[in-house]
CSV table of C-alpha atoms and ligand atoms in Angstrom, one decimal:
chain,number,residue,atom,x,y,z
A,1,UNK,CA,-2.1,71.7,-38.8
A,2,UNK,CA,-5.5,71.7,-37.4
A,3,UNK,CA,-5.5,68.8,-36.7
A,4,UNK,CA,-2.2,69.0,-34.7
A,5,UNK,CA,-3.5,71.6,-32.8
A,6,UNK,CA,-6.4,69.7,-31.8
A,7,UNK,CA,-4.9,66.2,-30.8
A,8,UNK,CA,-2.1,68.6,-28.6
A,9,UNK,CA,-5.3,70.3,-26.6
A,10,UNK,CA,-6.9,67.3,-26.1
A,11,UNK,CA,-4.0,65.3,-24.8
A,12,UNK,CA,-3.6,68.7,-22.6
A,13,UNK,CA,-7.0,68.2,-21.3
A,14,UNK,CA,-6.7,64.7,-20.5
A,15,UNK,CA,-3.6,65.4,-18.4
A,16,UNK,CA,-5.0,68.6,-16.6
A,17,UNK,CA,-3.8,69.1,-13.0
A,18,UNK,CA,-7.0,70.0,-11.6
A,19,UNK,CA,-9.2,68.0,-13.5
A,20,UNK,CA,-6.7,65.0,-12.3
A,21,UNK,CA,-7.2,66.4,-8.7
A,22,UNK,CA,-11.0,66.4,-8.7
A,23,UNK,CA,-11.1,62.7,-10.1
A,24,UNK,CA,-9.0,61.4,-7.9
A,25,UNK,CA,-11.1,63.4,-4.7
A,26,UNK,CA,-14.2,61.7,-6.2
A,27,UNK,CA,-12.1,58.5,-6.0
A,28,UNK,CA,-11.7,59.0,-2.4
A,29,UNK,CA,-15.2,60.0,-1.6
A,30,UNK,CA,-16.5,57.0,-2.8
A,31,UNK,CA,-13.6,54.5,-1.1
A,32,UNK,CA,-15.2,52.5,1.7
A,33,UNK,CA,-13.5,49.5,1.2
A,34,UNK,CA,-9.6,48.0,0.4
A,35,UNK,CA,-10.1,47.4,-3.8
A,36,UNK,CA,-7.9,45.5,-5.7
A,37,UNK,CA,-7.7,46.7,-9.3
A,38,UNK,CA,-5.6,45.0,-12.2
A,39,UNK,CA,-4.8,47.1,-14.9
A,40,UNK,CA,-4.5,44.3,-17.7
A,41,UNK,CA,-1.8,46.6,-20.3
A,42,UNK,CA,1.8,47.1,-20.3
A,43,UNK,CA,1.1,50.6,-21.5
A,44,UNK,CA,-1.3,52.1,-18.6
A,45,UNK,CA,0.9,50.5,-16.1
A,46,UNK,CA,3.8,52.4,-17.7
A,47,UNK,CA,1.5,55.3,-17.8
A,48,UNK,CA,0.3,54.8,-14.0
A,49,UNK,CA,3.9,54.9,-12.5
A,50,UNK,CA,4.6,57.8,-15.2
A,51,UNK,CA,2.2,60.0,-13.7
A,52,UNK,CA,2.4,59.1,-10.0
A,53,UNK,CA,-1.4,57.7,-10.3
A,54,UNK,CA,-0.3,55.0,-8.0
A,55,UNK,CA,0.6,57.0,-5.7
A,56,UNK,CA,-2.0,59.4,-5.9
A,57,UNK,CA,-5.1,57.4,-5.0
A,58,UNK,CA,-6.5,56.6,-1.3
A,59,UNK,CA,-4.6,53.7,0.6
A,60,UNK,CA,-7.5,51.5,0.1
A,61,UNK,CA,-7.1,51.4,-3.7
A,62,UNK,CA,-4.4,48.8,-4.9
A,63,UNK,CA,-3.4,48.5,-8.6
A,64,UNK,CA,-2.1,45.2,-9.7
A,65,UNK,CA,-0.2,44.9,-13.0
A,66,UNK,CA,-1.4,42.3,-15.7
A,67,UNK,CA,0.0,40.3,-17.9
A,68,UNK,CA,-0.5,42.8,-21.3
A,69,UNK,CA,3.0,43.1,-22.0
A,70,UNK,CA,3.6,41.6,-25.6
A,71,UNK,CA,7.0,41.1,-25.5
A,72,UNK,CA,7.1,39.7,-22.0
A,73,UNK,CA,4.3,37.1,-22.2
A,74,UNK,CA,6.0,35.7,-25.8
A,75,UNK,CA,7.3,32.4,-24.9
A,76,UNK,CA,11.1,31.3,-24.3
A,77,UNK,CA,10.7,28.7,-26.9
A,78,UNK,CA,9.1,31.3,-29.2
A,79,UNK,CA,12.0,33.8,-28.6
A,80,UNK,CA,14.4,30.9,-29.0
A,81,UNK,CA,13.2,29.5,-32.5
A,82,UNK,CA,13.5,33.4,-33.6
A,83,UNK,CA,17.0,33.2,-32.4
A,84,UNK,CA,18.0,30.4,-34.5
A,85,UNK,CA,16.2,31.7,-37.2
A,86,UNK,CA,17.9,35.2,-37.5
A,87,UNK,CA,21.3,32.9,-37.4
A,88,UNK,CA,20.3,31.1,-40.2
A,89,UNK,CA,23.1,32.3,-43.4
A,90,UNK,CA,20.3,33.6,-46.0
A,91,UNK,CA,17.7,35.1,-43.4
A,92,UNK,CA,16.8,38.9,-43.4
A,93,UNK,CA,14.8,39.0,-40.0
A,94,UNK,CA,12.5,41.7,-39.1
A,95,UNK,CA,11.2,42.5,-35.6
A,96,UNK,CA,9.6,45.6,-34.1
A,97,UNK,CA,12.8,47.2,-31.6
A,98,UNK,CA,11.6,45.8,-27.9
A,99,UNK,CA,12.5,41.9,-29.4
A,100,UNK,CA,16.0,42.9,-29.7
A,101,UNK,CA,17.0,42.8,-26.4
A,102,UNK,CA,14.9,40.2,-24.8
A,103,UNK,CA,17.1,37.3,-23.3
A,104,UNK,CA,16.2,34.0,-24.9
A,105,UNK,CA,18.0,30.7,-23.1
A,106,UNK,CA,21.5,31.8,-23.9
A,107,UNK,CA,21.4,35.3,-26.1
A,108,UNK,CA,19.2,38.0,-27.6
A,109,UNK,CA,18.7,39.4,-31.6
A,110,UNK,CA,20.9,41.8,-30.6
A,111,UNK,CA,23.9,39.3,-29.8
A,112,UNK,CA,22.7,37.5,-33.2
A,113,UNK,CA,23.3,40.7,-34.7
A,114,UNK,CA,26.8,41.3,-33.1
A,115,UNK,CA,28.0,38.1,-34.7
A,116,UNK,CA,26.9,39.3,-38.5
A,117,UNK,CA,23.1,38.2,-38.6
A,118,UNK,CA,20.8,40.2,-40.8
A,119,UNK,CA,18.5,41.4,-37.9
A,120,UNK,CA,16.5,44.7,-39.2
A,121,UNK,CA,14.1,46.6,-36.7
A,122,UNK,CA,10.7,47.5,-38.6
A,123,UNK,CA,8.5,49.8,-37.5
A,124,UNK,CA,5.4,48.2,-39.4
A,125,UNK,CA,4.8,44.5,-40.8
A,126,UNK,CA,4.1,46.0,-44.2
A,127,UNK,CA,8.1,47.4,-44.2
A,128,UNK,CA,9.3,43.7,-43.8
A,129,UNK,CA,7.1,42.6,-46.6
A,130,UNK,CA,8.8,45.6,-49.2
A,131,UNK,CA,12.1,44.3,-47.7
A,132,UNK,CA,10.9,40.7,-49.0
A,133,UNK,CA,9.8,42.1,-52.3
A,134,UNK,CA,13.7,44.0,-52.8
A,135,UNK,CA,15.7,41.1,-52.0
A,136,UNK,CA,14.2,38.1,-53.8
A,137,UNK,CA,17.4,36.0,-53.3
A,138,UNK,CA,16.9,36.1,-49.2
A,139,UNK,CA,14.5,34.8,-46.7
A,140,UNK,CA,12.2,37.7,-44.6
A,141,UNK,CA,11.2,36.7,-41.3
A,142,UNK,CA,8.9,39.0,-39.6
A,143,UNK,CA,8.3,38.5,-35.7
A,144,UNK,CA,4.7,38.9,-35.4
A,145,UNK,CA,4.2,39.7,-31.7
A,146,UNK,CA,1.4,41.7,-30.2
A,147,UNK,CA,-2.1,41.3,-28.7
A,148,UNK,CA,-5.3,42.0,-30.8
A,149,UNK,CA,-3.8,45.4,-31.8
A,150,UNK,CA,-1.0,44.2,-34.2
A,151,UNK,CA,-2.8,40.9,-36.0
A,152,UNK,CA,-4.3,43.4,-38.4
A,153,UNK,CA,-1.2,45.0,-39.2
A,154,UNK,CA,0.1,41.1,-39.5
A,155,UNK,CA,-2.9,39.7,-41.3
A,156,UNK,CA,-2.3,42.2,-43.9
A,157,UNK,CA,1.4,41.6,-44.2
A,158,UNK,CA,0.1,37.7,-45.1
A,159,UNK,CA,-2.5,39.0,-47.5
A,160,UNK,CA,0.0,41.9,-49.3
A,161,UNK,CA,2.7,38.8,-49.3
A,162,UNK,CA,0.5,36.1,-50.8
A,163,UNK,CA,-1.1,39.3,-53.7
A,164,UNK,CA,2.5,39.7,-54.1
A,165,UNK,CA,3.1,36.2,-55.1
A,166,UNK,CA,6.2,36.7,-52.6
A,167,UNK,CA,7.5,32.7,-51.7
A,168,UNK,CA,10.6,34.7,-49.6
A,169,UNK,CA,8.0,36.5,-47.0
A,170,UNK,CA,7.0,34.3,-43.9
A,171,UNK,CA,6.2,35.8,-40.6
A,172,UNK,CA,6.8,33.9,-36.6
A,173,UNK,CA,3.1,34.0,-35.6
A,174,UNK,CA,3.2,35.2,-32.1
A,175,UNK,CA,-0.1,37.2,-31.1
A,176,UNK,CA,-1.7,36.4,-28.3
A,177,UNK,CA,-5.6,37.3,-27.0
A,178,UNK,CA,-6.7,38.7,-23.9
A,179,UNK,CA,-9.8,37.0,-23.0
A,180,UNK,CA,-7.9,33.5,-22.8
A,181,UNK,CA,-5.6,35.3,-20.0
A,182,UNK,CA,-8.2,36.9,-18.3
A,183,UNK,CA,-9.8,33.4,-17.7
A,184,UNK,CA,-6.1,32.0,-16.7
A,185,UNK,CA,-5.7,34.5,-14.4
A,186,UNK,CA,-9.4,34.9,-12.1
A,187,UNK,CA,-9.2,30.8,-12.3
A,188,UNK,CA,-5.5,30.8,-10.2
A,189,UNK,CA,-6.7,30.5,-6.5
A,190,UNK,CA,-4.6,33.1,-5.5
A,191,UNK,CA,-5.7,35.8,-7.6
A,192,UNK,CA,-6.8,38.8,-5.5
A,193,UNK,CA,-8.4,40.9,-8.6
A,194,UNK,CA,-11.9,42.6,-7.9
A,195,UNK,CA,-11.9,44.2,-10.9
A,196,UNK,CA,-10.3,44.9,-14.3
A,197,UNK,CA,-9.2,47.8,-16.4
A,198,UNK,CA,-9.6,46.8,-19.8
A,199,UNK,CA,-6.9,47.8,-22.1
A,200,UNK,CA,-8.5,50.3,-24.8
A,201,UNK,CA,-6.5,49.6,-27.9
A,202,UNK,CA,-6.9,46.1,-27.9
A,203,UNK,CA,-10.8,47.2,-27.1
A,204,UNK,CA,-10.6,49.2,-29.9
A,205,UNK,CA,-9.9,46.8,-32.3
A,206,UNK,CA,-11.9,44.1,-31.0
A,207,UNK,CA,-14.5,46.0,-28.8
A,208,UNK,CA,-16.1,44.9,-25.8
A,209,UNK,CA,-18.8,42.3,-26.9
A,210,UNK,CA,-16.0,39.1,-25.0
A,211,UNK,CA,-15.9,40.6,-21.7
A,212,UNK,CA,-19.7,40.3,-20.4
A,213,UNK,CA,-19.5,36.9,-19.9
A,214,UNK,CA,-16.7,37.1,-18.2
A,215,UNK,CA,-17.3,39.7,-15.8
A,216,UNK,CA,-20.9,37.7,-14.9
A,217,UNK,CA,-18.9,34.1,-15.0
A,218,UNK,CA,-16.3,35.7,-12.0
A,219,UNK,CA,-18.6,38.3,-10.8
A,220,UNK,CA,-15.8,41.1,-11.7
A,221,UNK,CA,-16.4,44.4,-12.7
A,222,UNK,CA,-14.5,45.4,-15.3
A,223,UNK,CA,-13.7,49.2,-17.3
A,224,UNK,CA,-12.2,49.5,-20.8
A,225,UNK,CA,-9.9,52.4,-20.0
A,226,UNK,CA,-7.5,54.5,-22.1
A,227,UNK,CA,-3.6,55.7,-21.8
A,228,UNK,CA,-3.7,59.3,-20.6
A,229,UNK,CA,-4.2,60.8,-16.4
A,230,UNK,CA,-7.8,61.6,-16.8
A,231,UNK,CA,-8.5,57.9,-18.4
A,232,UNK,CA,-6.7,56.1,-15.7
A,233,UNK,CA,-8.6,58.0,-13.1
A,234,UNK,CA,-12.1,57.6,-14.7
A,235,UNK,CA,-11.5,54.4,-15.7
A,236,UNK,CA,-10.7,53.5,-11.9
A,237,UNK,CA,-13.8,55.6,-10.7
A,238,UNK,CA,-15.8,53.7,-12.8
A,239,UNK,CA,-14.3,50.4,-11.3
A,240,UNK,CA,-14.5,51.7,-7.9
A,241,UNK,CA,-17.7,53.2,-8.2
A,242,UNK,CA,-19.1,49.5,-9.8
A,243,UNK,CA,-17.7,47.5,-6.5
A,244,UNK,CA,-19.2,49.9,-3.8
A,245,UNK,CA,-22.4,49.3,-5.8
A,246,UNK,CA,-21.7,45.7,-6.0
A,247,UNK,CA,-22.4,46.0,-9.5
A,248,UNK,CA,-20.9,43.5,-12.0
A,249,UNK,CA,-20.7,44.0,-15.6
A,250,UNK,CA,-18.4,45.8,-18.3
A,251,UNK,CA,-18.4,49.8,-18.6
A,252,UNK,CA,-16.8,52.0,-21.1
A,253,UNK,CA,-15.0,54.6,-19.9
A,254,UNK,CA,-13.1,55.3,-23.0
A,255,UNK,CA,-16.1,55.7,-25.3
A,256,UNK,CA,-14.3,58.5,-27.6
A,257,UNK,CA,-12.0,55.3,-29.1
A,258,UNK,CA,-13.9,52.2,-28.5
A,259,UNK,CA,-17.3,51.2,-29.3
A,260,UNK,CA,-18.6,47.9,-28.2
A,261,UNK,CA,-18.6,45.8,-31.6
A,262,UNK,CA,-15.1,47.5,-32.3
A,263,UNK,CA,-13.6,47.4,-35.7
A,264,UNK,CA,-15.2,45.0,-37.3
A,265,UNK,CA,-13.2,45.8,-40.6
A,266,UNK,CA,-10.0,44.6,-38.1
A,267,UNK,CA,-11.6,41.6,-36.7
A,268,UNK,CA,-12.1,40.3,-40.4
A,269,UNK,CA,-8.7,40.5,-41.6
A,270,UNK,CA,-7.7,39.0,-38.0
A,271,UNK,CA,-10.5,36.0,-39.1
A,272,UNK,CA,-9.3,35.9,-43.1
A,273,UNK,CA,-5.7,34.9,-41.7
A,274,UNK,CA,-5.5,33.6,-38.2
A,275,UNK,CA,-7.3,31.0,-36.3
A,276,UNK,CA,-7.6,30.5,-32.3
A,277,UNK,CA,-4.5,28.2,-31.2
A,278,UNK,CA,-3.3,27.1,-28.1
A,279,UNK,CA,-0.1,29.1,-27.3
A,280,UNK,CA,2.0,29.0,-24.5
A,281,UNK,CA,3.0,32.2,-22.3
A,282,UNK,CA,5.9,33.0,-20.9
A,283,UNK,CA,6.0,31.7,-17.0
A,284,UNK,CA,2.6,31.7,-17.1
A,285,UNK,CA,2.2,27.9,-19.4
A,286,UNK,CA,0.1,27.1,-22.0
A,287,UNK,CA,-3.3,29.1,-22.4
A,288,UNK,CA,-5.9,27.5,-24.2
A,289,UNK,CA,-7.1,28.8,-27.7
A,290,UNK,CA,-5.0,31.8,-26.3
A,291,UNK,CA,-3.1,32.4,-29.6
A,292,UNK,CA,-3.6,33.1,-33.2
A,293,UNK,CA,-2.1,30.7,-35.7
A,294,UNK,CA,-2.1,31.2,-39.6
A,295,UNK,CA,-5.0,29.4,-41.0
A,296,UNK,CA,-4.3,26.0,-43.9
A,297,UNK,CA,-4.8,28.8,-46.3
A,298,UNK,CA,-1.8,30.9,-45.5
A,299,UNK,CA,0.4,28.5,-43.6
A,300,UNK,CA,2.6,28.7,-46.6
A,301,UNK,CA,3.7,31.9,-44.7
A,302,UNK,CA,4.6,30.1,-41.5
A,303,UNK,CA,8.3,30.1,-40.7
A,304,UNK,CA,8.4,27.3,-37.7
A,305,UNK,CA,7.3,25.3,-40.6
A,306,UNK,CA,9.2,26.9,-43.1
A,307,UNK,CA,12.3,26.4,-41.0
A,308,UNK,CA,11.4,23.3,-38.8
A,309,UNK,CA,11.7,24.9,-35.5
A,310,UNK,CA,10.0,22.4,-33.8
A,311,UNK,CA,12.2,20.6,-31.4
A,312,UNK,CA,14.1,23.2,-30.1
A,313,UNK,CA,15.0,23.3,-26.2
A,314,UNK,CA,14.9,26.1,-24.0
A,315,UNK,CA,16.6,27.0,-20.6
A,316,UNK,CA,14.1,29.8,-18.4
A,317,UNK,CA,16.1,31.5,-15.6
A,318,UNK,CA,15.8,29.7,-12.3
A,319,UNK,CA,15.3,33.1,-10.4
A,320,UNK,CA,12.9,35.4,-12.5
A,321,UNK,CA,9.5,35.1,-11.2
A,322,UNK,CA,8.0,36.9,-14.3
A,323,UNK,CA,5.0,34.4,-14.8
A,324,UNK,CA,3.8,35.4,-11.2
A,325,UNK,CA,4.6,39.2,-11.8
A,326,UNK,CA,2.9,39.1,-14.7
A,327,UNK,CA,-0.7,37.4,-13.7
A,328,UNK,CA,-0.4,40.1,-10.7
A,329,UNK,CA,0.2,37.6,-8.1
A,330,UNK,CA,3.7,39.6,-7.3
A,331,UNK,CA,4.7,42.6,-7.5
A,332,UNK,CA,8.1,43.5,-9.2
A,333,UNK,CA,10.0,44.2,-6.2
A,334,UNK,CA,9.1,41.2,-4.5
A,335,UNK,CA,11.8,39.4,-6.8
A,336,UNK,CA,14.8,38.8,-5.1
A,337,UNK,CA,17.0,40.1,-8.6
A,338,UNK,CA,15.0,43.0,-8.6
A,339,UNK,CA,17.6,45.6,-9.3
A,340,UNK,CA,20.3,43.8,-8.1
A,341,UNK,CA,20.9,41.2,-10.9
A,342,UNK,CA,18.1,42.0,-12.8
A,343,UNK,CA,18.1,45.6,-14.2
A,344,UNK,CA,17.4,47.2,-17.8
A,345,UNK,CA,21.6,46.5,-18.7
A,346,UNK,CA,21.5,43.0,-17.7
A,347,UNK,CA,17.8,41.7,-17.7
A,348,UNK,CA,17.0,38.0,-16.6
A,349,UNK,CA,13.6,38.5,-18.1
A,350,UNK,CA,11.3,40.1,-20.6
A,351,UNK,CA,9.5,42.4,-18.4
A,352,UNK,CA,12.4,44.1,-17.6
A,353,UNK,CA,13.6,44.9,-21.2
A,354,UNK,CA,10.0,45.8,-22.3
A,355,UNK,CA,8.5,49.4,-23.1
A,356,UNK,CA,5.8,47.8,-21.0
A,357,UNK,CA,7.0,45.8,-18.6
A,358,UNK,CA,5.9,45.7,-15.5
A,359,UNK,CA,9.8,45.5,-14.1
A,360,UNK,CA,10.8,48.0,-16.2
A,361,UNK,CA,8.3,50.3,-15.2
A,362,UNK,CA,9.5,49.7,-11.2
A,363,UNK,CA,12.8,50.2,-12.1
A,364,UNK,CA,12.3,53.2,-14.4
A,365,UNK,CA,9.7,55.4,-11.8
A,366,UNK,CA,11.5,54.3,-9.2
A,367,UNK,CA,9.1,52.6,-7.3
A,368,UNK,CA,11.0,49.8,-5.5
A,369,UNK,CA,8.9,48.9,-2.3
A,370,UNK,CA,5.6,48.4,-3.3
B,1,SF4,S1,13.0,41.8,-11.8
B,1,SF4,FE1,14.0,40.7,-13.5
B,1,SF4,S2,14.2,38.6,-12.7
B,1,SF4,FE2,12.7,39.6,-11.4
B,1,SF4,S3,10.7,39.1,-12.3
B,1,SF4,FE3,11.4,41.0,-13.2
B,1,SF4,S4,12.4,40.4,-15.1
B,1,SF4,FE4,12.3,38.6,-13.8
């Protein structure tokens, strides 16, 4: 109960009015220039529109949305071999909820579903694995999507399978890394970034020792920042306060979660299971070494081989300009479908089914000419 009571005050704190008020005065005391900011996460641009943050800050300051949306940035082909997997007669297939509704080329697990599939939501890797362990007689899928901040959670679904001796258990490696895309995006031409917000979850696994080198190689600032108001607001300070200085480098302005090594315990079940692969994102193309892939070790527990996925064709929507959405190049309601053909009941792409979508976001807080 204490404990409750504590995490309640402090998320109170971090969402005070006034402290929120002097932040964002600070903000505009310091603006001398027009700044353009990405926020790299699904979740704080979610947050950001939530709050109103956007529309609280000084002209000058404009926030461009990245590409750290999970379940937008998974690849049609990806979404399509899941699709034919969850059809397959003796497959159980497990997904955390967001998958469900995401269109692949001609349906969605939802419509798989509809037509008798065994498609189960799971709210944690580990629950697809007991699933696996109950029904012996039935193939388990588990759709292992996410950035840095799930492949723990999947690693150790691999590791609790393979103790388990479980030959029924395979997982659709998805998870995708965020320095890859950071290098994708500051090498497009028309990128406008000047600095970053660093996404503090996936910072918290993996800390902040891969940015550095970054920030030096494209002479961008850049701020791990957390979820809440007063984080957003710091964590833009920070950024703002680093290019009036025309200071380059990586600050943490989320230091109560994330420590710059991170969790190193995370990082080495991410290293016992996956390697670095070449993966391909979702309008955006392929990104080098931007995926993780099981290792030789564990690739027993890889269902595109396990089911020979390989060759299967997809069909991407001629109209949804998600991969330039999503590496901040344009905004949401710059698409022409934009809440005309494209809305949370009849999506023509991930972002706008996603908890984190950039789309969805527009849509939801109503922000439809920005
Ligand atoms: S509004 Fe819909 S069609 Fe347009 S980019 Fe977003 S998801 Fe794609």
């Amino acid at each position: 109960m204490a404990t409750e009571l504590q995490s309640t005050d402090l998320l109170k704190a971090y969402r005070d009015a006034k402290l929120v008020k002097k932040v964002v005065e600070e903000i505009q005391q310091r603006v001398t220039h027009p700044w353009s900011i990405m926020e790299i996460c699904g979740g704080q641009t979610h947050a950001i529109m939530q709050y109103g943050l956007d529309q609280l800050l000084p002209e000058e300051i404009e926030l461009i949305h990245g590409p750290g949306c999970p379940v937008c940035v998974t690849s049609l082909e990806l979404i399509d071999q899941a699709l034919w997997i969850a059809s397959q007669p003796n497959v159980i297939f497990t997904s955390f909820g967001d998958m469900l509704r995401v269109p692949g080329s001609n349906n969605d697990l939802f419509s798989i579903r509809a037509a008798g599939g065994s498609v189960r939501v799971v709210y944690s890797p580990l629950d697809a694995v007991k699933i696996a362990k109950n029904n012996p007689e039935k193939e388990v899928v588990f759709f292992a999507i996410g950035f840095e901040t799930t492949a723990p959670a999947n690693a150790m679904a691999v590791i609790h399978a393979d103790k388990l001796g479980l030959e029924n258990f395979s997982i659709l490696p998805a998870n995708v890394l965020v320095p890859p895309a950071m290098h994708t995006i500051l090498n497009n031409p028309n990128n406008r970034i000047q600095g970053f917000l660093a996404a503090g979850h996936v910072c918290a696994v993996m800390g902040y020792w891969e940015y550095p080198p970054i920030a030096e190689r494209y002479q961008t600032p850049m701020v791990v920042t957390g979820f809440e108001p007063l984080d957003l607001l710091q964590g833009i300070l920070a950024t703002v306060e680093m290019l009036e200085d025309g200071r380059v480098g990586v600050e943490n302005a989320y230091a109560r979660v994330v420590s710059f090594e991170g969790n190193r315990a995370a990082q080495g079940l991410i290293n016992r299971v996956f390697e670095p692969v070449d993966r391909k994102w979702r309008g955006i193309g392929i990104i080098p070494q931007s995926g993780l892939g099981l290792k030789n070790e564990v690739r027993q527990f890889d269902a595109t081989e396990r089911f020979q996925t390989g060759d299967i064709q997809t069909q991407e929507s001629d109209i949804c300009i998600a991969g330039e959405v999503l590496q901040g190049i344009k905004k949401p309601a710059d698409c022409p479908a934009f809440g005309t053909l494209c809305t949370p009941n009849s999506p023509l792409g991930a972002p706008m089914v996603s908890s984190e979508g950039a789309c969805a976001a527009y849509y939801r807080y109503g922000r439809k000419h920005q």
